[in-house]
Structures are given as structure tokens and as C-alpha cells.
Tab-separated table of C-alpha atoms and ligand atoms in Angstrom:
chain	number	residue	atom	x	y	z
A	274	UNK	CA	-0.762	-5.768	-47.111
A	275	UNK	CA	-4.230	-7.297	-47.241
A	276	UNK	CA	-7.174	-5.186	-46.078
A	277	UNK	CA	-9.633	-7.646	-44.544
A	278	UNK	CA	-13.288	-7.462	-43.460
A	279	UNK	CA	-13.105	-9.924	-40.584
A	280	UNK	CA	-10.715	-9.838	-37.658
A	281	UNK	CA	-7.193	-11.175	-38.092
A	282	UNK	CA	-7.275	-12.771	-34.625
A	283	UNK	CA	-9.401	-15.866	-35.219
A	284	UNK	CA	-11.702	-17.564	-37.677
A	285	UNK	CA	-15.430	-16.770	-37.385
A	286	UNK	CA	-17.457	-19.261	-35.281
A	287	UNK	CA	-17.845	-22.677	-36.929
A	288	UNK	CA	-21.487	-23.325	-36.056
A	289	UNK	CA	-23.904	-20.464	-36.411
A	290	UNK	CA	-27.205	-20.530	-34.522
A	291	UNK	CA	-30.317	-19.963	-36.659
A	292	UNK	CA	-31.974	-16.534	-36.834
A	293	UNK	CA	-35.211	-15.951	-34.944
A	294	UNK	CA	-38.434	-16.665	-36.825
A	295	UNK	CA	-41.835	-16.195	-35.195
A	296	UNK	CA	-42.843	-14.770	-31.833
A	297	UNK	CA	-41.272	-15.713	-28.515
A	298	UNK	CA	-41.542	-14.614	-24.877
A	299	UNK	CA	-38.819	-14.367	-22.253
A	300	UNK	CA	-38.047	-12.600	-19.033
A	301	UNK	CA	-35.154	-10.413	-20.264
A	302	UNK	CA	-33.994	-9.712	-23.816
A	303	UNK	CA	-30.417	-8.554	-24.369
A	304	UNK	CA	-29.790	-6.750	-27.671
A	305	UNK	CA	-26.210	-6.880	-29.005
A	306	UNK	CA	-23.987	-9.916	-28.457
A	307	UNK	CA	-20.553	-8.416	-27.894
A	308	UNK	CA	-18.592	-8.929	-24.685
A	309	UNK	CA	-21.073	-6.680	-22.873
A	310	UNK	CA	-24.202	-8.470	-24.092
A	311	UNK	CA	-22.776	-11.982	-23.706
A	312	UNK	CA	-21.561	-11.254	-20.186
A	313	UNK	CA	-24.977	-9.832	-19.236
A	314	UNK	CA	-26.891	-12.755	-20.745
A	315	UNK	CA	-24.558	-15.254	-19.090
A	316	UNK	CA	-25.067	-13.681	-15.696
A	317	UNK	CA	-28.846	-13.612	-16.156
A	318	UNK	CA	-28.849	-17.300	-17.124
A	319	UNK	CA	-26.660	-18.126	-14.107
A	320	UNK	CA	-29.234	-16.311	-11.952
A	321	UNK	CA	-31.970	-18.554	-13.368
A	322	UNK	CA	-33.529	-15.863	-15.573
A	323	UNK	CA	-35.077	-16.879	-18.926
A	324	UNK	CA	-32.930	-14.739	-21.245
A	325	UNK	CA	-32.872	-14.202	-25.009
A	326	UNK	CA	-29.809	-12.670	-26.691
A	327	UNK	CA	-30.217	-11.066	-30.140
A	328	UNK	CA	-27.147	-10.467	-32.289
A	329	UNK	CA	-27.209	-8.840	-35.739
A	330	UNK	CA	-24.185	-10.877	-36.953
A	331	UNK	CA	-22.535	-13.615	-34.862
A	332	UNK	CA	-21.812	-13.367	-31.135
A	333	UNK	CA	-18.604	-11.382	-30.666
A	334	UNK	CA	-18.590	-10.082	-34.256
A	335	UNK	CA	-18.154	-6.400	-33.269
A	336	UNK	CA	-15.383	-4.557	-31.459
A	337	UNK	CA	-15.111	-7.427	-28.964
A	338	UNK	CA	-13.287	-9.717	-31.415
A	339	UNK	CA	-11.564	-6.986	-33.456
A	340	UNK	CA	-9.753	-4.922	-30.851
A	341	UNK	CA	-6.059	-4.712	-30.011
A	342	UNK	CA	-6.442	-7.099	-27.075
A	343	UNK	CA	-5.385	-4.845	-24.189
A	344	UNK	CA	-7.067	-5.591	-20.870
A	345	UNK	CA	-6.586	-2.183	-19.351
A	346	UNK	CA	-7.711	-0.003	-16.467
A	347	UNK	CA	-7.421	3.053	-18.715
A	348	UNK	CA	-10.416	5.248	-19.313
A	349	UNK	CA	-10.576	6.943	-22.703
A	350	UNK	CA	-10.013	10.443	-21.403
A	351	UNK	CA	-6.511	11.532	-20.359
A	352	UNK	CA	-5.840	11.001	-16.581
A	353	UNK	CA	-4.324	14.466	-16.122
A	354	UNK	CA	-7.321	16.107	-17.805
A	355	UNK	CA	-9.724	13.994	-15.752
A	356	UNK	CA	-7.831	15.045	-12.606
A	357	UNK	CA	-8.508	18.671	-13.495
A	358	UNK	CA	-12.165	18.211	-14.484
A	359	UNK	CA	-13.471	15.736	-11.904
A	360	UNK	CA	-13.696	15.805	-8.145
A	361	UNK	CA	-11.216	13.532	-6.361
A	362	UNK	CA	-13.893	11.083	-5.145
A	363	UNK	CA	-15.411	10.743	-8.615
A	364	UNK	CA	-12.000	10.033	-10.138
A	365	UNK	CA	-11.200	7.489	-7.432
A	366	UNK	CA	-14.556	5.756	-8.053
A	367	UNK	CA	-13.917	5.640	-11.809
A	368	UNK	CA	-10.460	4.105	-11.483
A	369	UNK	CA	-11.700	1.598	-8.887
A	370	UNK	CA	-14.444	0.612	-11.374
A	371	UNK	CA	-11.917	0.301	-14.217
A	372	UNK	CA	-9.480	-1.777	-12.146
A	373	UNK	CA	-12.276	-4.090	-10.944
A	374	UNK	CA	-13.269	-4.498	-14.607
A	375	UNK	CA	-9.755	-5.782	-15.363
A	376	UNK	CA	-10.026	-8.339	-12.552
A	377	UNK	CA	-13.504	-9.309	-13.758
A	378	UNK	CA	-12.224	-10.012	-17.292
A	379	UNK	CA	-9.270	-11.993	-15.931
A	380	UNK	CA	-11.657	-14.047	-13.784
A	381	UNK	CA	-13.884	-14.671	-16.827
A	382	UNK	CA	-10.927	-16.166	-18.712
A	383	UNK	CA	-10.191	-18.489	-15.790
A	384	UNK	CA	-13.841	-19.291	-14.942
A	385	UNK	CA	-14.757	-20.297	-18.496
A	386	UNK	CA	-11.345	-21.853	-19.234
A	387	UNK	CA	-10.838	-19.660	-22.318
A	388	UNK	CA	-7.595	-20.342	-24.149
A	389	UNK	CA	-6.751	-16.873	-25.504
A	390	UNK	CA	-3.049	-16.358	-24.748
A	391	UNK	CA	-3.612	-13.929	-21.888
A	392	UNK	CA	-0.361	-12.409	-20.632
A	393	UNK	CA	-0.424	-10.259	-17.513
A	394	UNK	CA	2.167	-7.855	-18.871
A	395	UNK	CA	1.321	-4.414	-17.450
A	396	UNK	CA	0.573	-1.893	-20.183
A	397	UNK	CA	2.786	1.183	-20.609
A	398	UNK	CA	1.391	4.561	-21.679
A	399	UNK	CA	4.623	5.245	-23.492
A	400	UNK	CA	6.340	8.527	-24.344
A	401	UNK	CA	8.063	9.202	-27.670
A	402	UNK	CA	9.046	12.781	-26.807
A	403	UNK	CA	10.284	14.650	-23.760
A	404	UNK	CA	6.938	16.437	-23.585
A	405	UNK	CA	5.079	13.108	-23.519
A	406	UNK	CA	7.461	11.850	-20.822
A	407	UNK	CA	6.601	14.798	-18.581
A	408	UNK	CA	2.938	14.124	-19.336
A	409	UNK	CA	3.384	10.443	-18.350
A	410	UNK	CA	4.901	11.483	-15.036
A	411	UNK	CA	1.934	13.740	-14.311
A	412	UNK	CA	-0.522	10.996	-15.384
A	413	UNK	CA	1.140	8.472	-13.050
A	414	UNK	CA	0.803	10.926	-10.173
A	415	UNK	CA	-2.898	11.561	-10.886
A	416	UNK	CA	-3.651	7.845	-11.169
A	417	UNK	CA	-1.689	6.960	-8.019
A	418	UNK	CA	-3.513	9.690	-6.078
A	419	UNK	CA	-6.793	8.242	-7.350
A	420	UNK	CA	-5.802	4.873	-5.853
A	421	UNK	CA	-4.943	3.201	-9.149
A	422	UNK	CA	-1.898	0.975	-9.528
A	423	UNK	CA	0.310	2.955	-11.891
A	424	UNK	CA	3.980	3.888	-11.779
A	425	UNK	CA	6.283	6.120	-13.780
A	426	UNK	CA	9.104	4.267	-15.589
A	427	UNK	CA	12.010	5.782	-17.499
A	428	UNK	CA	15.193	4.906	-19.354
A	429	UNK	CA	16.663	1.532	-20.355
A	430	UNK	CA	15.394	-0.159	-17.161
A	431	UNK	CA	11.856	0.173	-18.576
A	432	UNK	CA	12.772	-2.362	-21.294
A	433	UNK	CA	11.023	-0.385	-24.034
A	434	UNK	CA	12.170	-0.177	-27.664
A	435	UNK	CA	14.725	2.495	-28.625
A	436	UNK	CA	12.965	5.801	-29.183
A	437	UNK	CA	10.419	5.164	-26.412
A	438	UNK	CA	11.715	7.192	-23.482
A	439	UNK	CA	9.599	5.703	-20.695
A	440	UNK	CA	6.056	6.216	-19.541
A	441	UNK	CA	3.383	5.229	-17.086
A	442	UNK	CA	3.091	1.511	-16.407
A	443	UNK	CA	-0.350	0.294	-15.365
A	444	UNK	CA	0.014	-2.189	-12.545
A	445	UNK	CA	-2.803	-4.440	-13.733
A	446	UNK	CA	-3.944	-6.009	-16.992
A	447	UNK	CA	-2.154	-7.272	-20.057
A	448	UNK	CA	-2.911	-8.613	-23.508
A	449	UNK	CA	-4.793	-11.486	-25.075
A	450	UNK	CA	-6.144	-12.662	-28.414
A	451	UNK	CA	-9.618	-11.058	-28.451
A	452	UNK	CA	-10.849	-13.244	-31.321
A	453	UNK	CA	-10.147	-16.410	-29.336
A	454	UNK	CA	-11.620	-14.809	-26.233
A	455	UNK	CA	-14.855	-13.920	-28.079
A	456	UNK	CA	-15.193	-17.503	-29.339
A	457	UNK	CA	-14.689	-18.818	-25.793
A	458	UNK	CA	-17.211	-16.424	-24.283
A	459	UNK	CA	-19.700	-17.306	-27.036
A	460	UNK	CA	-19.344	-21.014	-26.211
A	461	UNK	CA	-19.794	-20.321	-22.475
A	462	UNK	CA	-22.867	-18.153	-23.161
A	463	UNK	CA	-24.566	-20.835	-25.226
A	464	UNK	CA	-23.589	-23.563	-22.722
A	465	UNK	CA	-25.132	-21.511	-19.878
A	466	UNK	CA	-28.569	-21.883	-21.487
A	467	UNK	CA	-28.918	-18.426	-23.027
A	468	UNK	CA	-31.313	-18.561	-26.001
A	469	UNK	CA	-29.042	-16.835	-28.524
A	470	UNK	CA	-30.233	-15.814	-31.986
A	471	UNK	CA	-27.505	-14.810	-34.406
A	472	UNK	CA	-28.117	-12.940	-37.685
A	473	UNK	CA	-31.121	-11.426	-35.903
A	474	UNK	CA	-30.892	-7.629	-35.807
A	475	UNK	CA	-33.379	-5.869	-33.543
A	476	UNK	CA	-35.203	-3.389	-35.812
A	477	UNK	CA	-37.336	-1.645	-33.207
A	478	UNK	CA	-37.651	-1.699	-29.411
A	479	UNK	CA	-40.856	-0.471	-27.724
A	480	UNK	CA	-41.416	-0.060	-23.997
A	481	UNK	CA	-45.105	-0.944	-23.635
A	482	UNK	CA	-45.241	0.039	-19.971
A	483	UNK	CA	-45.813	-3.498	-18.724
A	484	UNK	CA	-42.828	-4.866	-20.688
A	485	UNK	CA	-40.848	-4.550	-23.875
A	486	UNK	CA	-41.484	-5.637	-27.469
A	487	UNK	CA	-38.582	-6.119	-29.859
A	488	UNK	CA	-39.228	-6.440	-33.577
A	489	UNK	CA	-36.656	-8.378	-35.596
A	490	UNK	CA	-36.608	-9.082	-39.335
A	491	UNK	CA	-38.727	-12.257	-39.059
A	492	UNK	CA	-40.037	-12.296	-35.520
A	493	UNK	CA	-40.951	-10.580	-32.265
A	494	UNK	CA	-39.583	-10.947	-28.741
A	495	UNK	CA	-41.764	-9.980	-25.781
A	496	UNK	CA	-39.951	-9.532	-22.482
A	497	UNK	CA	-40.336	-8.012	-19.042
A	498	UNK	CA	-37.120	-5.996	-19.417
A	499	UNK	CA	-34.512	-5.268	-22.109
A	500	UNK	CA	-30.852	-4.400	-22.104
A	501	UNK	CA	-29.168	-2.495	-24.962
A	502	UNK	CA	-25.516	-3.452	-25.429
A	503	UNK	CA	-25.242	-2.297	-29.025
A	504	UNK	CA	-22.119	-0.119	-28.618
A	505	UNK	CA	-21.349	1.986	-31.720
A	506	UNK	CA	-24.583	0.788	-33.357
A	507	UNK	CA	-26.805	2.225	-30.617
A	508	UNK	CA	-28.192	5.110	-32.706
A	509	UNK	CA	-29.720	2.466	-34.988
A	510	UNK	CA	-32.421	1.988	-32.337
A	511	UNK	CA	-34.709	4.951	-31.672
A	512	UNK	CA	-35.210	3.979	-28.012
A	513	UNK	CA	-31.482	4.537	-27.295
A	514	UNK	CA	-30.766	7.930	-25.697
A	515	UNK	CA	-30.026	10.638	-28.277
A	516	UNK	CA	-26.276	11.329	-28.698
A	517	UNK	CA	-25.378	8.181	-26.699
A	518	UNK	CA	-22.624	7.012	-29.042
A	519	UNK	CA	-20.620	8.485	-31.909
A	520	UNK	CA	-19.349	5.644	-34.110
A	521	UNK	CA	-15.619	5.823	-34.875
A	522	UNK	CA	-13.904	3.391	-37.240
A	523	UNK	CA	-10.548	2.259	-35.849
A	524	UNK	CA	-7.919	0.244	-37.724
A	525	UNK	CA	-5.146	-2.219	-36.817
A	526	UNK	CA	-2.228	-3.645	-38.793
A	527	UNK	CA	-0.382	-6.919	-38.125
A	528	UNK	CA	3.180	-7.556	-39.268
A	529	UNK	CA	4.755	-10.787	-40.407
A	530	UNK	CA	6.371	-12.853	-37.573
A	531	UNK	CA	9.593	-11.381	-36.170
A	532	UNK	CA	12.426	-13.340	-34.518
A	533	UNK	CA	12.467	-12.642	-30.734
A	534	UNK	CA	16.197	-11.753	-30.841
A	535	UNK	CA	15.359	-8.789	-33.040
A	536	UNK	CA	12.984	-7.428	-30.408
A	537	UNK	CA	15.774	-7.793	-27.823
A	538	UNK	CA	18.181	-5.977	-30.189
A	539	UNK	CA	15.896	-2.945	-30.447
A	540	UNK	CA	15.613	-2.882	-26.635
A	541	UNK	CA	12.047	-4.188	-26.279
A	542	UNK	CA	13.179	-6.631	-23.610
A	543	UNK	CA	10.105	-6.128	-21.394
A	544	UNK	CA	7.772	-6.877	-24.353
A	545	UNK	CA	5.394	-4.514	-22.538
A	546	UNK	CA	2.393	-3.595	-24.685
A	547	UNK	CA	2.433	0.148	-25.340
A	548	UNK	CA	0.020	2.977	-26.017
A	549	UNK	CA	1.523	6.354	-26.880
A	550	UNK	CA	0.473	9.658	-25.361
A	551	UNK	CA	-0.591	11.324	-28.589
A	552	UNK	CA	-4.001	13.004	-28.773
A	553	UNK	CA	-5.060	10.008	-30.860
A	554	UNK	CA	-3.096	7.046	-29.561
A	555	UNK	CA	-0.763	4.687	-31.344
A	556	UNK	CA	-0.646	1.177	-29.878
A	557	UNK	CA	2.094	-1.444	-30.332
A	558	UNK	CA	2.058	-4.970	-28.904
A	559	UNK	CA	3.735	-8.287	-29.528
A	560	UNK	CA	1.410	-11.260	-30.103
A	561	UNK	CA	1.984	-14.889	-29.030
A	562	UNK	CA	2.490	-15.700	-32.729
A	563	UNK	CA	5.532	-13.401	-32.811
A	564	UNK	CA	3.952	-10.612	-34.839
A	565	UNK	CA	3.421	-6.989	-33.839
A	566	UNK	CA	-0.103	-5.578	-33.945
A	567	UNK	CA	-0.317	-1.797	-34.079
A	568	UNK	CA	-3.122	0.639	-34.617
A	569	UNK	CA	-5.356	3.738	-34.298
A	570	UNK	CA	-3.690	7.128	-35.369
A	571	UNK	CA	-6.228	8.031	-38.083
A	572	UNK	CA	-9.812	7.275	-37.168
A	573	UNK	CA	-13.018	8.096	-39.028
A	574	UNK	CA	-16.593	8.745	-37.911
A	575	UNK	CA	-19.592	6.907	-39.362
A	576	UNK	CA	-23.391	6.918	-39.336
A	577	UNK	CA	-25.868	4.192	-38.504
A	578	UNK	CA	-26.615	1.780	-40.034
A	579	UNK	CA	-22.879	1.078	-39.862
A	580	UNK	CA	-21.417	-0.960	-42.690
A	581	UNK	CA	-19.047	-3.874	-42.226
A	582	UNK	CA	-15.886	-2.585	-43.923
A	583	UNK	CA	-12.135	-2.808	-44.391
A	584	UNK	CA	-9.665	-0.123	-43.301
A	585	UNK	CA	-9.075	2.637	-45.847
A	586	UNK	CA	-5.781	2.210	-47.710
A	587	UNK	CA	-4.499	5.682	-46.717
A	588	UNK	CA	-5.253	4.976	-43.048
A	589	UNK	CA	-3.423	1.630	-43.141
A	590	UNK	CA	-0.513	3.302	-44.987
A	591	UNK	CA	-0.340	6.000	-42.313
A	592	UNK	CA	-0.193	3.326	-39.605
A	593	UNK	CA	2.666	1.604	-41.407
A	594	UNK	CA	4.467	4.961	-41.757
A	595	UNK	CA	4.144	5.398	-37.999
A	596	UNK	CA	5.504	1.892	-37.374
A	597	UNK	CA	8.521	2.616	-39.609
A	598	UNK	CA	9.245	5.859	-37.720
A	599	UNK	CA	8.949	4.265	-34.281
A	600	UNK	CA	10.842	1.068	-35.125
A	601	UNK	CA	13.726	1.929	-37.484
A	602	UNK	CA	15.474	-1.267	-36.366
A	603	UNK	CA	12.607	-3.296	-37.904
A	604	UNK	CA	12.640	-1.393	-41.232
A	605	UNK	CA	12.487	-4.594	-43.289
A	606	UNK	CA	9.523	-6.141	-41.422
A	607	UNK	CA	6.508	-6.375	-43.715
A	608	UNK	CA	2.919	-5.568	-42.769
A	609	UNK	CA	0.728	-8.605	-43.482
A	610	UNK	CA	-2.848	-7.471	-43.092
A	611	UNK	CA	-5.099	-4.785	-41.668
A	612	UNK	CA	-8.598	-4.891	-40.210
A	613	UNK	CA	-10.738	-2.633	-38.083
A	614	UNK	CA	-13.901	-2.167	-36.097
A	615	UNK	CA	-16.415	0.369	-34.827
A	616	UNK	CA	-15.962	1.876	-31.398
A	617	UNK	CA	-18.706	3.927	-29.735
A	618	UNK	CA	-17.561	7.220	-28.236
A	619	UNK	CA	-19.770	8.729	-25.537
A	620	UNK	CA	-20.024	12.513	-25.549
A	621	UNK	CA	-18.180	12.719	-22.198
A	622	UNK	CA	-15.511	10.180	-23.280
A	623	UNK	CA	-16.403	8.315	-20.089
A	624	UNK	CA	-18.096	4.917	-19.820
A	625	UNK	CA	-21.826	5.210	-19.124
A	626	UNK	CA	-24.825	3.074	-18.223
A	627	UNK	CA	-28.378	4.134	-17.513
A	628	UNK	CA	-32.080	3.842	-18.286
A	629	UNK	CA	-33.501	4.475	-21.744
A	630	UNK	CA	-37.037	3.981	-20.335
A	631	UNK	CA	-38.715	2.236	-17.371
A	632	UNK	CA	-37.984	-1.242	-18.727
A	633	UNK	CA	-34.923	-0.679	-20.918
A	634	UNK	CA	-31.384	-0.281	-19.563
A	635	UNK	CA	-28.333	0.506	-21.682
A	636	UNK	CA	-24.565	0.548	-21.392
A	637	UNK	CA	-21.797	2.178	-23.391
A	638	UNK	CA	-18.556	1.251	-21.717
A	639	UNK	CA	-16.496	1.436	-24.870
A	640	UNK	CA	-14.633	4.603	-25.877
A	641	UNK	CA	-11.915	2.387	-27.324
A	642	UNK	CA	-10.948	1.031	-23.890
A	643	UNK	CA	-13.971	-1.075	-23.066
A	644	UNK	CA	-12.923	-4.645	-23.684
A	645	UNK	CA	-12.926	-5.509	-19.967
A	646	UNK	CA	-15.293	-2.726	-18.932
A	647	UNK	CA	-18.126	-3.692	-21.321
A	648	UNK	CA	-18.161	-7.196	-19.846
A	649	UNK	CA	-18.073	-5.978	-16.279
A	650	UNK	CA	-20.856	-3.444	-16.855
A	651	UNK	CA	-22.950	-6.111	-18.620
A	652	UNK	CA	-22.589	-8.338	-15.559
A	653	UNK	CA	-23.507	-5.522	-13.153
A	654	UNK	CA	-26.485	-4.475	-15.287
A	655	UNK	CA	-27.742	-8.060	-15.300
A	656	UNK	CA	-27.840	-7.985	-11.509
A	657	UNK	CA	-29.456	-4.557	-11.544
A	658	UNK	CA	-32.175	-5.683	-13.945
A	659	UNK	CA	-32.826	-8.578	-11.579
A	660	UNK	CA	-33.561	-6.071	-8.795
A	661	UNK	CA	-30.172	-5.750	-7.070
A	662	UNK	CA	-29.266	-2.352	-5.579
A	663	UNK	CA	-26.954	-0.163	-7.673
A	664	UNK	CA	-23.448	-1.613	-7.254
A	665	UNK	CA	-20.810	0.990	-6.288
A	666	UNK	CA	-18.943	0.393	-9.548
A	667	UNK	CA	-22.126	0.774	-11.597
A	668	UNK	CA	-22.904	3.924	-9.624
A	669	UNK	CA	-19.488	5.279	-10.731
A	670	UNK	CA	-20.719	5.410	-14.345
A	671	UNK	CA	-24.489	5.656	-13.798
A	672	UNK	CA	-26.224	8.230	-15.986
A	673	UNK	CA	-29.819	7.429	-15.002
A	674	UNK	CA	-32.271	9.202	-17.320
A	675	UNK	CA	-30.062	12.238	-17.951
A	676	UNK	CA	-29.629	13.425	-21.523
A	677	UNK	CA	-26.337	13.518	-23.421
A	678	UNK	CA	-24.746	16.600	-24.910
A	679	UNK	CA	-24.017	16.378	-28.623
A	680	UNK	CA	-20.542	14.946	-29.057
A	681	UNK	CA	-17.524	17.058	-29.969
A	682	UNK	CA	-16.144	14.048	-31.850
A	683	UNK	CA	-16.451	14.742	-35.583
A	684	UNK	CA	-14.507	13.913	-38.730
A	685	UNK	CA	-12.835	17.356	-38.963
A	686	UNK	CA	-11.985	17.362	-35.209
A	687	UNK	CA	-10.367	13.921	-35.468
A	688	UNK	CA	-8.424	14.962	-38.554
A	689	UNK	CA	-7.223	18.117	-36.786
A	690	UNK	CA	-6.066	15.980	-33.832
A	691	UNK	CA	-4.144	13.713	-36.230
A	692	UNK	CA	-2.479	16.783	-37.813
A	693	UNK	CA	-1.562	18.106	-34.359
A	694	UNK	CA	-0.027	14.731	-33.470
A	695	UNK	CA	2.107	14.739	-36.615
A	696	UNK	CA	3.241	18.306	-35.872
A	697	UNK	CA	4.247	17.219	-32.352
A	698	UNK	CA	6.173	14.280	-33.871
A	699	UNK	CA	8.106	16.674	-36.120
A	700	UNK	CA	8.902	18.915	-33.167
A	701	UNK	CA	10.040	15.905	-31.120
A	702	UNK	CA	12.341	14.816	-33.963
A	703	UNK	CA	14.087	18.194	-33.689
A	704	UNK	CA	14.311	18.334	-29.898
A	705	UNK	CA	14.684	14.728	-28.606
B	1025	LIG	C1	-9.807	-1.696	-33.555
B	1025	LIG	C2	-10.214	-1.633	-32.105
B	1025	LIG	C3	-9.242	-1.717	-31.120
B	1025	LIG	C4	-9.619	-1.684	-29.780
B	1025	LIG	N1	-8.683	-1.950	-28.832
B	1025	LIG	C5	-9.058	-2.090	-27.536
B	1025	LIG	C6	-8.151	-2.558	-26.561
B	1025	LIG	O1	-7.019	-2.916	-26.863
B	1025	LIG	N2	-8.553	-2.611	-25.269
B	1025	LIG	C7	-9.829	-2.269	-24.902
B	1025	LIG	O2	-10.146	-2.300	-23.704
B	1025	LIG	N3	-10.736	-1.898	-25.825
B	1025	LIG	C8	-10.394	-1.827	-27.117
B	1025	LIG	N4	-11.320	-1.503	-28.064
B	1025	LIG	C9	-12.698	-1.264	-27.609
B	1025	LIG	C10	-13.389	-2.584	-27.191
B	1025	LIG	O3	-13.215	-3.547	-28.196
B	1025	LIG	C11	-14.848	-2.300	-26.942
B	1025	LIG	O4	-14.941	-1.297	-25.958
B	1025	LIG	C12	-15.645	-3.479	-26.449
B	1025	LIG	O5	-15.342	-4.641	-27.155
B	1025	LIG	C13	-17.117	-3.147	-26.535
B	1025	LIG	O6	-17.880	-4.305	-26.301
B	1025	LIG	P1	-19.424	-4.239	-26.533
B	1025	LIG	O7	-19.983	-5.562	-26.182
B	1025	LIG	O8	-19.985	-3.056	-25.830
B	1025	LIG	O9	-19.610	-3.905	-28.074
B	1025	LIG	P2	-19.389	-4.761	-29.411
B	1025	LIG	O10	-18.353	-5.793	-29.250
B	1025	LIG	O11	-19.231	-3.787	-30.507
B	1025	LIG	O12	-20.759	-5.527	-29.551
B	1025	LIG	C14	-21.950	-4.903	-29.957
B	1025	LIG	C15	-22.721	-5.969	-30.735
B	1025	LIG	O13	-24.057	-5.501	-30.927
B	1025	LIG	C16	-24.488	-5.994	-32.178
B	1025	LIG	N5	-25.621	-5.154	-32.565
B	1025	LIG	C17	-25.601	-3.834	-32.843
B	1025	LIG	N6	-26.841	-3.396	-33.132
B	1025	LIG	C18	-27.664	-4.459	-33.026
B	1025	LIG	C19	-29.060	-4.657	-33.197
B	1025	LIG	N7	-29.882	-3.653	-33.553
B	1025	LIG	N8	-29.573	-5.895	-33.004
B	1025	LIG	C20	-28.763	-6.932	-32.639
B	1025	LIG	N9	-27.428	-6.797	-32.485
B	1025	LIG	C21	-26.893	-5.588	-32.666
B	1025	LIG	C22	-23.276	-5.848	-33.069
B	1025	LIG	O14	-23.349	-6.674	-34.200
B	1025	LIG	C23	-22.147	-6.227	-32.119
B	1025	LIG	O15	-21.787	-7.589	-32.216
B	1025	LIG	C24	-10.986	-1.507	-29.415
B	1025	LIG	C25	-11.962	-1.419	-30.410
B	1025	LIG	C26	-11.581	-1.492	-31.749
B	1025	LIG	C27	-12.648	-1.428	-32.803
């Protein structure tokens, strides 16, 4: 198995725009060119705003092109837990926001004609133990009561692989190739007239009262307003709210191609992409190239400045061990390669957007489930920065100027959660 730096989904962009040198002015500067930043810049350009987009690497380089490719209305925190902690109206608003984000991302694929193998497959939060199955039933109830399209599925009719007992099927969303999507969104962003500067990290952002000044390695951008869409890297900029994002390194493995008949033989007739109900999820999906991509389990925290890196060997090995346990019928299938990316965890585990200062807005819609949500929030923030009233879906995650509690996410806590998951697996092996 090869441990790679880049994503396994697609080649990096062929033509790279030059870095910024010298001083420029614009109306709005967007910092961070992932799905969130590109979507925001695109919307601003469509609205006739003179917009500059600064990206430290290449547009889409971060989590946007590296993720597992689920377009999901999930929110990082567990639905049952959210149902206990949040008022009904707040939960309903959050799931409406998340479902609208799915539709937004689907529309973006169609609007920009992005060829990224999108399959509207309905994702299953799948159970590998009787305890998880009961949990899935409760989750489906909470989500349905919150107005979200989710249903409980069980037994062979669910079309899941042997060993997966059923789960909660989300009624919207599906899977795509995020690398191809990122390339398509990059092309659309540049074509829309956004002045994009790649290999141009913002070093410092200052709100001067009458505008914003952004220092880069070899230049300066002066703007009326700025938008931070820097995800896990946010703490690298001192203007970002303290404790906004805890960086967590997350890894994926891709197998060699597998004959479709073998997936039928193990019972995966629905080909539904799955996410397990462990404390730290396992995800398994089939790709259009006939491979299986699986990931997460062991995750690791990091500190800004975040390095580009490969997955750790022991983490990739643990993922493969998990794959072997879940798919005994595919025992001979070889893992080909592994890659990973940085996700940004908010201290509440909920997506957030707000104001870092009078002229600087930020978003952190990630938490490992933000592929669609980051884009949608970027779009809504672009309208907000242009003077539009707070959209209901932006209001659902709006944090304003409030501070963030320090995060409970830490290396030891994540390791303890992984240990607890393995203990629950052992228990399930005895009782299933
Ligand atoms: C392995 C993995 C699997 C995942 N699976 C899923 C999934 O299946 N479904 C899902 O919904 N979500 C998933 N996620 C999460 C999802 O990918 C993210 O929520 C989403 O892509 C975040 O988009 P973004 O634009 O906010 O951030 P990013 O895509 O991370 O973009 C941030 C960009 O900002 C740039 N940047 C940072 N600092 C600076 C600076 N100072 N100056 C200039 N540029 C800067 C970075 O280089 C980066 O390109 C996964 C993430 C990972 C890593």
C-alpha cells in the first residue's frame, strides 16, 4: 500500500495561476480556496463584486479534494445526542440547513457541468452490532421529527454487505469524486472572473476600521471586506476567533478494483455508501472505478502551521484491519494506496459562521461533514457580505461575535474513543 501526499481522486490542476506579487486593491478578499472559498468568490463575482481569492496551495488542495466524497445532510454530532441537547426548533433549523446544503451542492454540479461521477445513492448510517442498530432506529426517529428525510432500514432488504445489520438511510445526497469536483469548481471560479492567486498564503489579516489589509509573502491586498474560509488552518491567522477550529488529520484507503459480482455475493446489492455508528466513524463506499474507499477510525490532532503529510503507517494498517473484519468475503482484496487531509473541528461539533471583526467574516462548516455545507455557507456569506439580510439557513449556524469554548477534542480523547470503539467491536463479536 502506497502512502501518498496528494489525493488519490484526481491529478493536481494542470495550469497553476501565478502567486501574487505587489500590492492590489479589490472590494472583497476571500482567504482559503477550498469549496467554501471558491463558492463564496464565485457568488461574489456573479454579483458583480471585484473579488480576489488567495489560496496557499492550489484551489481545492485541502479537504475539498481529499475527502471521502459523501454529499450528506449529516452534522458531525450524533442526531440522538443533538436531540437531547438542542431545542426542537434549533434542531429542525440545523437539519433544514444541512439538507439545503446537499441540494446546493447538487445544483452546483449541474450548473457548472462538473463531470465528477455523482450518484444520488442515499447514505446509510450503518450498524455493525445490535446496539448500533437500536441507536440507528433512535437516530432515524430524531431526524424524522426534525423534518429531515431519513428512514430506518433493516435486514437483507437494505441491500447492505453481510455483517451490516441495517441502519438509518438518509433520503438525500450520495457520492462523487471530490478531486474531479474540485477541479471543476476551480475552472468555474476562474471562468467567472475571480482574480485567484494560488501559492499565495495570507500571512496576516488586519481590520483597519475602514477596510482590511492582507499581507502575503510577496504582496498586499487591500479590500473593503474579507472572508476567512481557511478551515483547519484557521488558527494560522491571528484575526480568526480563538478556539475556532481544532485540526484533525483524517485518513482514507483505496482498494484495488473489485468485480461487481463479488459485491453482489457479499450482499452489497444496494451499493449504498455507508458510515458506521462508532464514536469515530468508519466509512465504506464503492467508487465508479470499481474500488472501495474506506476511512477515518484513528484520527490525530495537529497544530498550525499544518504540514502537508501522508497517513501514518499504523493508522492505515488499522483501517485495513477494520476493512478485513467488516468484509471477510473480500479477504483477498488488496489495499492500493492511502491519503488523508485536515478537517477543522469546531468546539461545539456544529458548523459555524460569524464575524471575526467589523469587516471580516468567517465560516467553519467542516467537522468532517462539510463538503456540501462549506460551499453552501460560502455562498450565503457572499450574499451577506454584499449586504443581504441574514438568510434563515445562515442564521441556523450564526455565531456572531461570540467566543468559542476550548475544544474537548484532543489526541488522548480521540485515542480513548478509538479504544472504546474497538472494545465495542469485541463485545459485538461475542453477542451478534
Ligand atoms: C479525509 C477526509 C474525508 C472527508 N470526508 C467527507 C465526506 O465524505 N463528506 C463530507 O461532507 N465531508 C467530508 N470531509 C470534510 C470536507 O472535506 C470539508 O468539510 C470541506 O471540504 C471543507 O471545505 P473548506 O473549503 O471549508 O476547507 P478546505 O477544503 O480545507 O479549504 C481550505 C483552504 O484554505 C487554504 N488556506 C488555509 N490557510 C490559508 C491562508 N493563510 N492563506 C491562503 N489559503 C489558506 C488551504 O490551503 C485550503 O485549500 C472529509 C475531510 C477529510 C480530510
